[in-house]
């Protein structure tokens, strides 16, 4: 990835280049994260079956609009917030997707065929989060968030009945879990550089 960035820098604009280099060089994913994330990735490879085929056609659930968290959101945020730390985005990724998985589980009756799968997905997600928290000094998590990110955070943790109707969106479980997966490949690129899908992360950086 650094070679790619270097090329972007040589060919492109020095400003974007610095913007890109800084977070990448400053916040590499701790190697200990890769094991739980790869375990999560193994589960995610079955998502078509459990998040789509087991549901009625066009089935969707109600989520905060901020829970639709895609690569394009990250690119936009990087443009908007100068020097946005990759670590902040990783924290946001955990916060958003914890809510997403909880909402999917909530609509699944005890004996639904996707229930055990989703419960395991959530367990593996939590394992990864545990390692994430333990592999950084505690101060990192007390640091003030950039305003844009703090606003998203506040809205995600708002009491559901205080969230205005216009803030909700409908999304299919499969699309939400796809977002979780694609953003994971890029935000934890160090662990997934061998994965074919992480090629998309080139666009994610070049788009900037
Ligand atoms: C992640 O899962 C995909 C299949 O969904 C696989 O192609 C890829 O190799 C996996 N990556 C890692 C690093 O385990
Ligand atoms: C599902 O959604 C698609 C696209 O919005 C629509 O064309 C299709 O008719 C819908 N199918 C059903 C069964 O509602
Ligand atoms: C991502 O972008 C969509 C619109 O494309 C927006 O509704 C959503 O709130 C954004 N998510 C975040 C976390 O900002």
GROMACS .gro file of C-alpha atoms in nm, residues 72-205:
model
  134
   72UNK     CA    1  -1.763   0.619   0.032
   73UNK     CA    2  -1.847   0.755   0.379
   74UNK     CA    3  -1.492   0.698   0.492
   75UNK     CA    4  -1.347   0.870   0.186
   76UNK     CA    5  -1.575   1.166   0.241
   77UNK     CA    6  -1.489   1.185   0.608
   78UNK     CA    7  -1.118   1.176   0.532
   79UNK     CA    8  -1.162   1.470   0.301
   80UNK     CA    9  -1.367   1.664   0.550
   81UNK     CA   10  -1.158   1.606   0.861
   82UNK     CA   11  -0.797   1.704   0.822
   83UNK     CA   12  -0.549   1.446   0.949
   84UNK     CA   13  -0.823   1.202   1.047
   85UNK     CA   14  -0.658   0.916   1.230
   86UNK     CA   15  -0.720   0.564   1.103
   87UNK     CA   16  -0.763   0.460   1.464
   88UNK     CA   17  -1.061   0.693   1.504
   89UNK     CA   18  -1.221   0.534   1.199
   90UNK     CA   19  -1.156   0.189   1.343
   91UNK     CA   20  -1.327   0.291   1.668
   92UNK     CA   21  -1.621   0.425   1.469
   93UNK     CA   22  -1.634   0.101   1.271
   94UNK     CA   23  -1.671  -0.098   1.593
   95UNK     CA   24  -1.934   0.140   1.730
   96UNK     CA   25  -2.145   0.138   1.413
   97UNK     CA   26  -2.132  -0.234   1.351
   98UNK     CA   27  -2.199  -0.333   1.707
   99UNK     CA   28  -2.534  -0.156   1.667
  100UNK     CA   29  -2.595  -0.313   1.328
  101UNK     CA   30  -2.540  -0.669   1.451
  102UNK     CA   31  -2.758  -0.605   1.755
  103UNK     CA   32  -3.042  -0.485   1.532
  104UNK     CA   33  -3.019  -0.790   1.306
  105UNK     CA   34  -3.025  -1.029   1.602
  106UNK     CA   35  -3.325  -0.848   1.747
  107UNK     CA   36  -3.545  -0.939   1.449
  108UNK     CA   37  -3.449  -1.307   1.454
  109UNK     CA   38  -3.671  -1.541   1.656
  110UNK     CA   39  -3.490  -1.795   1.870
  111UNK     CA   40  -3.532  -2.073   1.613
  112UNK     CA   41  -3.470  -1.878   1.296
  113UNK     CA   42  -3.211  -2.058   1.076
  114UNK     CA   43  -2.989  -1.748   1.073
  115UNK     CA   44  -2.993  -1.701   1.448
  116UNK     CA   45  -2.693  -1.920   1.545
  117UNK     CA   46  -2.491  -1.776   1.257
  118UNK     CA   47  -2.564  -1.417   1.355
  119UNK     CA   48  -2.495  -1.486   1.722
  120UNK     CA   49  -2.159  -1.632   1.630
  121UNK     CA   50  -2.083  -1.339   1.402
  122UNK     CA   51  -2.153  -1.104   1.690
  123UNK     CA   52  -1.940  -1.311   1.928
  124UNK     CA   53  -1.648  -1.301   1.689
  125UNK     CA   54  -1.699  -0.930   1.635
  126UNK     CA   55  -1.685  -0.876   2.012
  127UNK     CA   56  -1.370  -1.086   2.039
  128UNK     CA   57  -1.206  -0.863   1.780
  129UNK     CA   58  -1.323  -0.555   1.968
  130UNK     CA   59  -1.174  -0.693   2.291
  131UNK     CA   60  -0.837  -0.740   2.127
  132UNK     CA   61  -0.864  -0.396   1.968
  133UNK     CA   62  -0.922  -0.231   2.306
  134UNK     CA   63  -0.641  -0.423   2.471
  135UNK     CA   64  -0.386  -0.360   2.201
  136UNK     CA   65  -0.397   0.019   2.246
  137UNK     CA   66  -0.316   0.223   2.556
  138UNK     CA   67  -0.629   0.331   2.744
  139UNK     CA   68  -0.558   0.700   2.677
  140UNK     CA   69  -0.625   0.643   2.309
  141UNK     CA   70  -0.991   0.581   2.390
  142UNK     CA   71  -1.021   0.890   2.605
  143UNK     CA   72  -0.891   1.118   2.333
  144UNK     CA   73  -1.139   1.371   2.206
  145UNK     CA   74  -1.293   1.274   1.874
  146UNK     CA   75  -1.303   1.512   1.578
  147UNK     CA   76  -1.635   1.697   1.580
  148UNK     CA   77  -1.775   1.523   1.271
  149UNK     CA   78  -1.707   1.184   1.426
  150UNK     CA   79  -1.834   1.286   1.769
  151UNK     CA   80  -2.163   1.400   1.611
  152UNK     CA   81  -2.210   1.062   1.446
  153UNK     CA   82  -2.121   0.890   1.772
  154UNK     CA   83  -2.372   1.096   1.970
  155UNK     CA   84  -2.651   1.025   1.726
  156UNK     CA   85  -2.577   0.653   1.729
  157UNK     CA   86  -2.598   0.639   2.105
  158UNK     CA   87  -2.910   0.858   2.131
  159UNK     CA   88  -3.225   0.708   2.282
  160UNK     CA   89  -3.416   0.558   1.985
  161UNK     CA   90  -3.736   0.747   2.068
  162UNK     CA   91  -3.548   1.077   2.062
  163UNK     CA   92  -3.418   1.014   1.710
  164UNK     CA   93  -3.625   1.204   1.452
  165UNK     CA   94  -3.822   0.992   1.208
  166UNK     CA   95  -3.625   1.137   0.916
  167UNK     CA   96  -3.300   0.992   1.052
  168UNK     CA   97  -3.401   0.631   1.003
  169UNK     CA   98  -3.335   0.430   0.691
  170UNK     CA   99  -3.439   0.087   0.573
  171UNK     CA  100  -3.158  -0.150   0.480
  172UNK     CA  101  -3.133  -0.520   0.413
  173UNK     CA  102  -2.932  -0.729   0.659
  174UNK     CA  103  -2.712  -0.844   0.373
  175UNK     CA  104  -2.625  -0.490   0.262
  176UNK     CA  105  -2.539  -0.392   0.618
  177UNK     CA  106  -2.312  -0.691   0.666
  178UNK     CA  107  -2.157  -0.628   0.323
  179UNK     CA  108  -2.070  -0.278   0.441
  180UNK     CA  109  -1.921  -0.420   0.760
  181UNK     CA  110  -1.706  -0.654   0.554
  182UNK     CA  111  -1.586  -0.413   0.284
  183UNK     CA  112  -1.495  -0.140   0.529
  184UNK     CA  113  -1.313  -0.396   0.745
  185UNK     CA  114  -1.087  -0.488   0.452
  186UNK     CA  115  -0.980  -0.126   0.416
  187UNK     CA  116  -0.972  -0.004   0.776
  188UNK     CA  117  -0.767  -0.309   0.877
  189UNK     CA  118  -0.581  -0.331   0.552
  190UNK     CA  119  -0.267  -0.471   0.712
  191UNK     CA  120  -0.457  -0.791   0.794
  192UNK     CA  121  -0.630  -0.824   0.457
  193UNK     CA  122  -0.378  -0.707   0.200
  194UNK     CA  123  -0.374  -1.060   0.055
  195UNK     CA  124  -0.751  -1.064   0.014
  196UNK     CA  125  -0.869  -0.997  -0.337
  197UNK     CA  126  -1.148  -0.768  -0.219
  198UNK     CA  127  -0.898  -0.539  -0.051
  199UNK     CA  128  -0.806  -0.424  -0.404
  200UNK     CA  129  -1.109  -0.199  -0.364
  201UNK     CA  130  -0.915  -0.008  -0.103
  202UNK     CA  131  -0.705   0.137  -0.382
  203UNK     CA  132  -1.012   0.322  -0.500
  204UNK     CA  133  -1.081   0.418  -0.147
  205UNK     CA  134  -0.749   0.597  -0.127
   0.00000   0.00000   0.00000
